[in-house]
Coordinates of C-alpha atoms and ligand atoms in Angstrom, one line a residue:
M4 CA -151.4 -23.6 -17.6
T5 CA -153.9 -24.2 -20.8
N6 CA -153.2 -27.8 -22.6
Q7 CA -149.8 -27.4 -23.7
Q8 CA -150.8 -28.0 -27.7
T9 CA -153.2 -24.6 -27.4
I10 CA -150.7 -22.3 -26.6
R11 CA -150.3 -19.4 -28.8
V12 CA -148.4 -16.2 -28.3
R13 CA -148.4 -12.8 -30.4
F14 CA -145.9 -10.5 -30.5
A15 CA -147.7 -7.2 -31.8
P16 CA -145.6 -4.6 -32.1
S17 CA -147.0 -1.4 -33.9
P18 CA -144.7 -0.3 -37.0
T19 CA -142.8 2.5 -36.0
G20 CA -139.4 1.9 -38.5
Y21 CA -137.0 -0.1 -36.0
L22 CA -137.3 -2.3 -33.4
H23 CA -136.7 -1.4 -30.1
V24 CA -134.4 -3.4 -28.2
G25 CA -137.5 -3.7 -25.4
G26 CA -139.3 -4.7 -28.3
L27 CA -137.2 -7.8 -29.4
R28 CA -136.9 -8.7 -25.9
T29 CA -141.2 -9.2 -26.3
A30 CA -140.6 -11.0 -28.9
L31 CA -137.8 -13.4 -27.7
Y32 CA -139.7 -14.2 -24.8
N33 CA -143.3 -14.8 -26.5
F34 CA -140.7 -16.9 -29.2
L35 CA -139.4 -18.5 -26.4
F36 CA -142.7 -19.7 -24.2
A37 CA -144.3 -20.5 -27.7
R38 CA -141.3 -22.5 -28.5
K39 CA -141.0 -24.1 -24.9
H40 CA -144.5 -25.2 -25.0
G41 CA -145.1 -27.0 -28.2
G42 CA -147.3 -23.3 -29.0
T43 CA -148.0 -20.9 -31.8
F44 CA -146.0 -17.8 -32.0
V45 CA -147.8 -14.7 -34.0
L46 CA -146.8 -12.0 -35.6
R47 CA -149.2 -9.5 -35.9
I48 CA -149.0 -5.9 -36.8
E49 CA -150.8 -2.9 -35.1
D50 CA -151.1 -0.2 -38.3
T51 CA -153.9 1.5 -36.9
D52 CA -152.6 5.0 -35.9
R53 CA -152.4 6.3 -39.6
S54 CA -150.1 9.3 -38.4
R55 CA -147.4 6.8 -37.8
H56 CA -147.1 4.7 -41.0
V57 CA -143.6 4.4 -42.0
E58 CA -143.3 2.7 -46.2
G59 CA -141.1 -0.6 -45.7
A60 CA -141.4 -0.8 -41.9
I61 CA -143.1 -4.0 -42.4
E62 CA -140.2 -5.8 -43.9
N63 CA -137.3 -4.2 -41.9
L64 CA -139.4 -5.6 -38.8
T65 CA -139.9 -9.3 -40.0
A66 CA -135.9 -9.7 -41.5
T67 CA -134.8 -7.8 -38.0
L68 CA -137.1 -10.6 -36.4
R69 CA -135.2 -13.4 -38.6
W70 CA -131.9 -12.2 -38.0
A71 CA -132.1 -12.6 -34.6
G72 CA -133.6 -16.3 -35.1
L73 CA -137.3 -15.6 -34.3
D74 CA -139.0 -16.9 -37.0
F75 CA -142.8 -16.9 -36.3
D76 CA -145.2 -19.3 -37.3
E77 CA -148.0 -17.0 -38.9
G78 CA -147.9 -13.6 -39.6
P79 CA -147.6 -11.2 -42.9
G80 CA -146.1 -13.1 -46.0
K81 CA -147.1 -16.0 -43.3
E82 CA -150.2 -16.5 -43.9
G83 CA -152.3 -19.2 -41.3
A84 CA -155.6 -20.3 -40.7
F85 CA -156.6 -16.5 -38.4
G86 CA -154.7 -14.2 -41.2
P87 CA -155.1 -11.5 -42.6
Y88 CA -152.4 -10.4 -39.7
V89 CA -151.9 -6.8 -40.0
Q90 CA -154.6 -4.5 -38.7
S91 CA -154.9 -2.7 -41.8
Q92 CA -156.6 -5.1 -43.7
R93 CA -158.9 -6.1 -40.6
L94 CA -160.6 -3.2 -39.9
E95 CA -164.1 -4.6 -41.1
L96 CA -163.9 -6.5 -38.5
Y97 CA -163.3 -4.1 -35.9
R98 CA -166.3 -2.1 -37.1
Q99 CA -168.5 -4.6 -36.8
Y100 CA -167.9 -5.0 -33.1
A101 CA -167.8 -1.7 -32.4
N102 CA -171.4 -1.8 -33.6
E103 CA -172.0 -4.6 -31.1
L104 CA -170.9 -3.1 -28.4
V105 CA -173.1 0.0 -28.7
D106 CA -176.3 -2.6 -29.6
T107 CA -175.7 -4.4 -26.3
G108 CA -175.2 -0.4 -24.2
S109 CA -171.9 -1.5 -23.6
A110 CA -170.2 1.4 -26.2
Y111 CA -171.8 4.6 -27.6
P112 CA -172.0 7.2 -29.9
C113 CA -169.8 10.3 -29.1
F114 CA -170.4 13.6 -31.2
C115 CA -168.3 15.9 -29.4
S116 CA -166.1 17.9 -31.8
P117 CA -162.1 18.0 -31.2
E118 CA -163.2 22.0 -30.8
E119 CA -165.4 21.1 -27.9
L120 CA -163.2 18.4 -26.4
D121 CA -161.3 21.1 -26.3
T122 CA -163.0 23.9 -24.6
M123 CA -163.6 21.2 -21.9
R124 CA -160.2 20.2 -21.6
Q125 CA -159.4 24.2 -20.6
A126 CA -162.1 24.6 -18.2
Q127 CA -161.5 21.0 -16.5
M128 CA -157.4 22.8 -16.5
E129 CA -158.7 25.8 -15.0
R130 CA -161.0 23.6 -12.1
N131 CA -158.3 22.1 -11.5
E132 CA -160.2 18.6 -12.0
R133 CA -158.6 15.6 -14.3
V134 CA -158.6 16.1 -17.2
R135 CA -160.9 14.0 -19.1
Y136 CA -163.7 12.9 -21.5
D137 CA -167.1 14.5 -19.3
R138 CA -169.3 12.0 -20.7
R139 CA -172.0 14.4 -22.0
C140 CA -172.8 11.9 -25.6
R141 CA -173.5 8.8 -23.0
S142 CA -176.3 9.8 -21.6
L143 CA -178.1 11.3 -25.1
T144 CA -181.0 9.8 -25.8
P145 CA -181.5 7.5 -28.8
E146 CA -183.9 9.7 -30.8
E147 CA -181.1 12.5 -30.4
V148 CA -178.2 9.7 -31.7
D149 CA -180.6 9.3 -34.6
A150 CA -180.6 13.1 -35.6
K151 CA -177.0 13.8 -35.2
M152 CA -177.0 10.9 -37.6
A153 CA -179.3 12.0 -39.6
E154 CA -177.6 14.9 -39.7
G155 CA -174.3 13.1 -40.5
T156 CA -172.0 14.9 -37.7
S157 CA -169.0 12.7 -37.4
Y158 CA -168.7 10.6 -34.3
V159 CA -166.1 8.4 -32.4
I160 CA -167.3 5.2 -30.1
R161 CA -166.4 5.2 -26.4
L162 CA -166.2 1.7 -24.0
K163 CA -169.3 2.9 -21.6
V164 CA -167.0 2.7 -18.2
P165 CA -168.9 1.7 -15.3
M166 CA -168.2 4.8 -13.1
F167 CA -167.5 2.1 -9.8
G168 CA -165.7 -1.0 -9.1
D169 CA -162.8 -2.6 -10.1
V170 CA -161.5 -5.1 -12.3
A171 CA -159.1 -7.9 -10.6
V172 CA -156.5 -9.8 -12.7
N173 CA -154.1 -12.6 -12.7
D174 CA -150.8 -11.8 -13.8
I175 CA -148.2 -14.4 -14.3
I176 CA -145.8 -12.8 -13.9
R177 CA -147.0 -9.6 -11.1
G178 CA -149.8 -11.8 -9.3
N179 CA -153.0 -10.3 -8.4
V180 CA -153.4 -6.6 -9.9
T181 CA -156.5 -4.5 -9.1
F182 CA -157.5 -1.2 -11.2
Q183 CA -160.1 0.8 -9.7
L184 CA -162.5 1.6 -12.7
N185 CA -163.6 5.3 -11.4
I186 CA -160.2 6.8 -13.1
L187 CA -161.2 5.2 -16.0
D188 CA -162.0 7.9 -19.3
D189 CA -165.0 6.2 -21.2
Q190 CA -161.9 5.1 -24.3
V191 CA -163.0 6.0 -27.5
L192 CA -162.8 2.5 -29.4
L193 CA -163.1 3.5 -33.1
K194 CA -162.5 6.7 -34.3
S195 CA -164.2 9.5 -36.7
D196 CA -162.7 8.1 -40.0
G197 CA -163.2 3.6 -38.9
F198 CA -160.2 3.1 -37.4
P199 CA -160.3 1.5 -34.8
T200 CA -157.9 2.6 -31.5
Y201 CA -155.7 0.0 -29.9
H202 CA -157.5 -1.4 -27.8
L203 CA -160.6 -2.3 -29.7
A204 CA -157.9 -4.0 -32.4
N205 CA -155.8 -5.4 -29.6
V206 CA -159.0 -7.2 -27.8
V207 CA -160.8 -7.9 -30.9
D208 CA -157.6 -9.7 -32.8
D209 CA -156.7 -11.6 -29.5
H210 CA -159.2 -13.1 -29.1
H211 CA -160.0 -13.9 -33.2
M212 CA -156.1 -15.5 -33.3
Q213 CA -156.7 -17.8 -30.5
I214 CA -154.1 -15.8 -28.5
T215 CA -153.8 -17.7 -24.9
H216 CA -151.1 -15.7 -23.5
I217 CA -150.9 -11.8 -23.8
I218 CA -147.0 -11.4 -23.1
R219 CA -146.0 -8.0 -23.0
G220 CA -144.3 -5.1 -21.8
E221 CA -145.4 -3.3 -18.2
E222 CA -145.9 -0.4 -19.9
W223 CA -149.3 -2.1 -20.7
L224 CA -150.4 -2.8 -17.6
P225 CA -152.6 0.0 -17.5
S226 CA -154.4 -0.3 -20.4
V227 CA -155.4 -4.6 -19.1
P228 CA -159.0 -2.8 -17.5
K229 CA -160.3 -1.3 -20.1
H230 CA -159.6 -4.3 -22.7
V231 CA -161.3 -7.0 -19.4
L232 CA -164.3 -4.7 -20.2
I233 CA -163.9 -5.5 -23.5
Y234 CA -164.0 -8.3 -23.5
Q235 CA -166.6 -9.1 -20.9
A236 CA -168.8 -7.8 -23.0
L237 CA -168.4 -9.4 -25.5
G238 CA -168.9 -12.6 -23.3
W239 CA -165.0 -13.8 -24.7
E240 CA -162.6 -15.5 -22.6
I241 CA -159.8 -13.2 -21.0
P242 CA -156.6 -14.8 -21.7
Q243 CA -153.5 -14.7 -19.0
Y244 CA -151.8 -12.1 -18.4
A245 CA -147.7 -11.5 -18.5
H246 CA -146.5 -8.1 -18.0
L247 CA -142.8 -7.8 -18.4
P248 CA -140.2 -5.8 -16.1
L249 CA -139.3 -2.7 -18.1
L250 CA -135.6 -2.1 -19.6
L251 CA -134.1 0.8 -17.9
N252 CA -131.5 3.3 -18.9
P253 CA -128.4 3.4 -16.6
D254 CA -129.4 5.6 -14.5
R255 CA -133.1 3.0 -14.1
S256 CA -135.1 5.9 -16.4
K257 CA -137.3 4.1 -18.6
L258 CA -134.7 2.8 -21.6
S259 CA -134.5 5.7 -24.4
K260 CA -133.1 6.6 -27.3
R261 CA -131.7 9.9 -25.9
Q262 CA -128.7 7.8 -23.3
G263 CA -128.1 5.1 -26.6
D264 CA -128.9 3.1 -29.1
V265 CA -132.4 1.2 -28.4
A266 CA -132.6 0.5 -32.6
V267 CA -132.2 -3.2 -33.0
E268 CA -130.8 -2.4 -36.5
D269 CA -128.1 -0.2 -35.3
Y270 CA -126.3 -2.8 -33.1
R271 CA -126.9 -5.2 -36.7
A272 CA -125.4 -2.6 -38.2
R273 CA -122.1 -2.5 -35.5
G274 CA -121.7 -6.2 -36.5
Y275 CA -123.3 -7.6 -33.1
L276 CA -123.8 -11.2 -33.3
P277 CA -127.8 -12.2 -33.2
E278 CA -126.7 -15.2 -30.9
A279 CA -125.7 -12.4 -27.8
L280 CA -128.5 -9.8 -28.3
V281 CA -130.6 -12.5 -27.9
N282 CA -128.6 -14.1 -24.9
Y283 CA -127.8 -10.8 -23.5
L284 CA -131.4 -10.0 -23.8
A285 CA -132.7 -12.9 -22.5
L286 CA -131.0 -12.2 -19.3
L287 CA -132.8 -9.0 -18.6
G288 CA -135.5 -10.0 -16.4
W289 CA -135.2 -13.5 -16.4
S290 CA -132.8 -15.8 -15.0
E291 CA -132.5 -19.5 -14.3
S292 CA -129.8 -19.2 -11.5
K293 CA -127.5 -16.2 -10.9
D294 CA -124.6 -18.1 -12.1
R295 CA -125.3 -19.1 -15.8
E296 CA -124.6 -16.6 -18.4
F297 CA -124.6 -18.4 -21.2
Y298 CA -127.5 -19.5 -23.4
S299 CA -127.4 -20.6 -26.9
M300 CA -131.4 -20.7 -28.8
P301 CA -132.0 -24.0 -27.7
E302 CA -131.1 -23.5 -24.8
L303 CA -132.8 -20.7 -23.4
I304 CA -135.9 -22.5 -25.0
E305 CA -135.7 -25.6 -22.6
A306 CA -134.8 -23.1 -19.2
F307 CA -137.2 -20.2 -19.5
S308 CA -140.9 -19.8 -18.2
L309 CA -142.8 -16.6 -17.2
E310 CA -142.6 -17.5 -13.5
R311 CA -138.9 -17.0 -13.8
V312 CA -139.6 -13.6 -15.1
G313 CA -139.1 -10.7 -11.9
K314 CA -140.8 -7.5 -11.3
S315 CA -138.0 -5.3 -11.6
G316 CA -137.1 -2.9 -14.0
A317 CA -133.8 -4.5 -15.8
V318 CA -131.2 -2.1 -16.6
F319 CA -129.6 -2.3 -20.3
D320 CA -125.9 -2.3 -19.3
L321 CA -123.8 -1.6 -23.1
E322 CA -121.0 -2.6 -21.4
K323 CA -122.8 -6.2 -20.6
L324 CA -123.6 -6.6 -23.8
N325 CA -119.8 -5.4 -25.1
W326 CA -118.6 -7.9 -23.6
M327 CA -120.6 -10.8 -23.9
N328 CA -120.5 -10.4 -27.8
G329 CA -117.0 -10.4 -27.6
Q330 CA -117.0 -13.9 -26.1
Y331 CA -119.2 -15.0 -28.6
F332 CA -116.7 -13.4 -31.5
R333 CA -113.6 -14.5 -30.2
N334 CA -115.5 -18.2 -30.1
L335 CA -116.5 -18.2 -33.8
P336 CA -114.1 -19.7 -36.4
I337 CA -111.5 -17.1 -37.6
E338 CA -113.1 -16.6 -41.2
Q339 CA -116.0 -16.1 -39.9
R340 CA -115.0 -13.1 -37.5
M341 CA -113.0 -12.5 -41.1
E342 CA -116.2 -12.0 -43.0
L343 CA -118.0 -10.0 -39.5
C344 CA -115.3 -7.2 -40.0
R345 CA -114.8 -6.9 -44.0
P346 CA -117.5 -4.8 -43.9
F347 CA -116.2 -2.0 -42.0
L348 CA -112.7 -2.4 -43.2
E349 CA -113.3 -2.1 -46.8
P350 CA -115.5 0.9 -47.1
A351 CA -112.6 2.6 -44.9
G352 CA -110.1 2.1 -47.5
Y353 CA -107.7 -0.6 -46.3
D354 CA -106.4 -3.1 -48.5
I355 CA -107.1 -6.5 -47.2
R356 CA -107.4 -8.1 -50.3
D357 CA -104.2 -10.4 -49.5
E358 CA -106.7 -13.1 -48.0
N359 CA -103.3 -14.5 -45.6
R360 CA -102.3 -11.3 -44.4
Y361 CA -105.9 -9.7 -43.8
R362 CA -106.5 -13.3 -41.6
K363 CA -103.3 -12.7 -39.5
I364 CA -104.7 -8.8 -39.0
I365 CA -108.0 -10.0 -37.7
E366 CA -105.9 -13.0 -35.3
A367 CA -103.5 -10.2 -34.4
L368 CA -106.9 -8.3 -33.1
T369 CA -109.1 -10.4 -31.7
P370 CA -108.1 -9.8 -28.4
R371 CA -109.4 -6.4 -28.2
I372 CA -112.5 -6.6 -30.3
Q373 CA -115.8 -7.2 -28.6
V374 CA -118.0 -5.9 -32.0
P375 CA -116.6 -6.2 -35.4
V376 CA -116.9 -2.4 -36.0
E377 CA -114.2 -1.8 -32.7
A378 CA -112.2 -3.2 -36.1
R379 CA -112.3 -0.1 -38.3
E380 CA -110.4 1.2 -35.4
K381 CA -108.3 -1.3 -33.9
A382 CA -107.3 -2.3 -37.7
E383 CA -105.9 1.0 -38.9
F384 CA -102.7 1.2 -38.0
F385 CA -101.6 -1.6 -40.2
F386 CA -102.6 0.4 -43.3
S387 CA -101.4 3.4 -42.2
K388 CA -99.1 5.1 -39.2
H389 CA -99.7 8.4 -37.3
V390 CA -96.9 9.5 -34.2
P391 CA -98.9 11.8 -32.3
E392 CA -96.4 14.7 -31.4
D393 CA -96.7 14.5 -27.6
E394 CA -94.7 13.4 -24.1
T395 CA -95.2 10.0 -24.8
A396 CA -92.9 10.0 -28.2
D397 CA -90.7 12.5 -26.8
V398 CA -89.9 10.1 -23.6
F399 CA -90.0 6.8 -25.4
L400 CA -89.0 7.8 -29.1
Y401 CA -87.5 10.7 -29.6
S402 CA -85.0 10.8 -26.6
E403 CA -81.3 9.2 -27.0
S404 CA -82.4 5.6 -25.8
G405 CA -85.6 5.9 -28.0
Q406 CA -83.4 6.3 -30.4
K407 CA -80.8 3.9 -29.5
V408 CA -83.5 0.9 -29.9
V409 CA -85.0 2.6 -33.2
H410 CA -80.8 2.1 -35.1
L411 CA -80.4 -1.2 -33.7
L412 CA -83.7 -2.9 -35.0
L413 CA -83.2 -1.0 -38.1
E414 CA -80.0 -2.3 -38.1
K415 CA -80.9 -6.1 -37.4
L416 CA -83.7 -6.3 -39.6
K417 CA -82.0 -4.9 -42.5
D418 CA -79.9 -8.0 -42.1
I419 CA -82.7 -10.6 -41.8
E420 CA -84.2 -12.2 -44.7
D421 CA -88.2 -12.3 -44.2
V422 CA -89.8 -10.8 -40.4
T423 CA -91.3 -13.5 -38.7
A424 CA -92.8 -12.9 -35.4
E425 CA -90.4 -15.5 -34.0
R426 CA -86.9 -13.9 -35.1
F427 CA -89.0 -10.1 -34.2
S428 CA -89.4 -11.6 -30.8
E429 CA -85.3 -12.5 -31.0
I430 CA -84.2 -9.1 -32.4
L431 CA -86.5 -7.3 -29.2
A432 CA -84.0 -9.8 -27.0
D433 CA -80.9 -8.7 -28.9
A434 CA -81.7 -5.3 -28.4
K435 CA -82.0 -5.3 -24.9
S436 CA -78.9 -7.3 -24.3
T437 CA -76.8 -5.0 -26.4
L438 CA -78.3 -1.8 -25.1
G439 CA -79.3 -2.7 -21.8
V440 CA -82.8 -1.6 -21.9
K441 CA -86.0 -2.7 -21.2
G442 CA -89.2 -3.0 -20.5
K443 CA -91.0 0.1 -21.9
Y444 CA -88.0 1.8 -22.7
L445 CA -87.8 -1.3 -25.1
F446 CA -91.0 -1.7 -26.4
M447 CA -92.7 1.5 -26.6
P448 CA -90.2 2.8 -29.3
V449 CA -90.9 -0.4 -31.7
R450 CA -94.5 0.0 -30.5
L451 CA -94.9 4.1 -32.0
A452 CA -92.5 4.0 -34.4
L453 CA -94.6 0.7 -36.0
T454 CA -97.9 1.5 -35.1
G455 CA -97.8 5.0 -34.1
E456 CA -100.4 3.8 -30.5
T457 CA -99.5 2.9 -27.3
H458 CA -101.4 -0.1 -27.0
G459 CA -102.4 -2.5 -28.9
P460 CA -101.6 -6.5 -30.3
E461 CA -97.8 -8.4 -29.4
L462 CA -95.5 -6.8 -31.5
P463 CA -93.8 -10.0 -33.0
L464 CA -97.1 -10.1 -34.5
I465 CA -97.6 -7.0 -35.6
A466 CA -94.3 -6.9 -37.8
E467 CA -94.9 -10.5 -39.2
I468 CA -97.9 -8.3 -40.6
L469 CA -96.2 -5.2 -41.6
G470 CA -93.4 -7.2 -43.3
K471 CA -89.4 -6.6 -43.5
E472 CA -90.0 -3.3 -46.4
E473 CA -93.2 -1.6 -44.0
C474 CA -90.9 -2.4 -40.5
L475 CA -88.0 -0.5 -41.9
K476 CA -89.6 2.6 -43.6
R477 CA -91.8 3.3 -40.8
L478 CA -88.2 2.7 -38.7
Q479 CA -86.3 4.9 -40.8
E480 CA -88.9 7.8 -40.8
E481 CA -89.1 8.3 -36.9
L482 CA -85.0 8.7 -37.0
R483 CA -84.0 12.1 -35.6
A484 CA -80.4 13.7 -36.5
Ligands
LIG28 N1 -149.1 -2.3 -30.6 C1 -148.9 -2.5 -29.8 C2 -147.2 -2.2 -29.2 O1 -146.7 -1.6 -30.0 C3 -148.8 -3.6 -28.8 C4 -149.1 -3.7 -27.3 C5 -149.6 -5.1 -27.5 O2 -148.8 -6.0 -26.8 O3 -151.3 -5.6 -26.2 O4 -146.5 -2.4 -28.9

């Protein structure tokens, strides 16, 4: 491996308006690798596709990375020696290299209009040929080129891909990978509006920013031969590649929006803990040993290595993530759990102004919450009650035995000064021996009458939080003549 001091990696997203969880995993692996080796983690914004421009996307991206704990060393707003870090601010550089590639015979101007290209494509499809640029401008003479330029014909610059041979790289994760050149298209490097394509800008910047390791998703592997040709044509050293395995839906298709949420911002908005999301994503493609699942960021930095990243796709399993988030949530001090749930309860109109009561609510609900957003639904019965009109209610609550339980509880509760969990447990025990009902036939009528639900936290806890008056009121409501 390269000298430890010189390691420089980058996360190079295109600002689409949100950060994909796969992007966060890529950023994380870059970050971990940099931190582990005392290197530099660069954030570079690849925004040369102007049709995809989204207002505020860079700010959103940096805020999301910061939330996840992935602080970059150089990037927008953190100018280092290699800025600017936003490609649309570096256009001159790409033009300069596109021209250099033309001058040295590695690229050529192509004057074909969109209509011509379209006709070419149609014809190729009709002949059942592979659709590709047929390289007709590759053989223009210098005079022909000059003439077209003099006429002001608009043009792009294309890479002159060799007709034969191959390109091989040694990818840290995938090993030796060889690409045949004869199937490659003469890639456009510079568009007619003077903007570079991803390929040119990416290579120029990785070189200029002295990137030593390119760690990115497997979907970029097919770009490697084009990039290698550009590096070679410009006489530049090729960085080390490490292509990360794809993230998959449970049905093993590529992780997509259609099958669930892929935007990190959505997870953040639902109260997921960044530590849990990062921990979970770290394990999607990398593992230190089979039996370890929990890692703090410093532990990840310590344990991470690219050599232990696998080749096969990793399934993004929401249930597993939720489970892990629940583990992190439960380990937090109560004050933090209260803060995390608050934004979901206040807008729902729940009155949580009494801090003491709110604390008890969150304590009671904690074992049933994996993600803070769930608190809204789980806490609802503390603020309103609705007993469903169904068979369960008929059998347990409105039956003769259910009504007896409700009656007895009302009697007992009236007599006591204050409802504590302990006192309520005693009342339940009393009811059991006095009425001779037990199990579901004792608990279900009480639970239904107090909460309208069939599951939830321990009844004595609920009763204490509701308080005497509310318990009496709720029981009273369920009395049938
Ligand atoms: N701009 C590319 C993206 O959106 C970067 C790919 C790379 O890392 O080279 O992911």
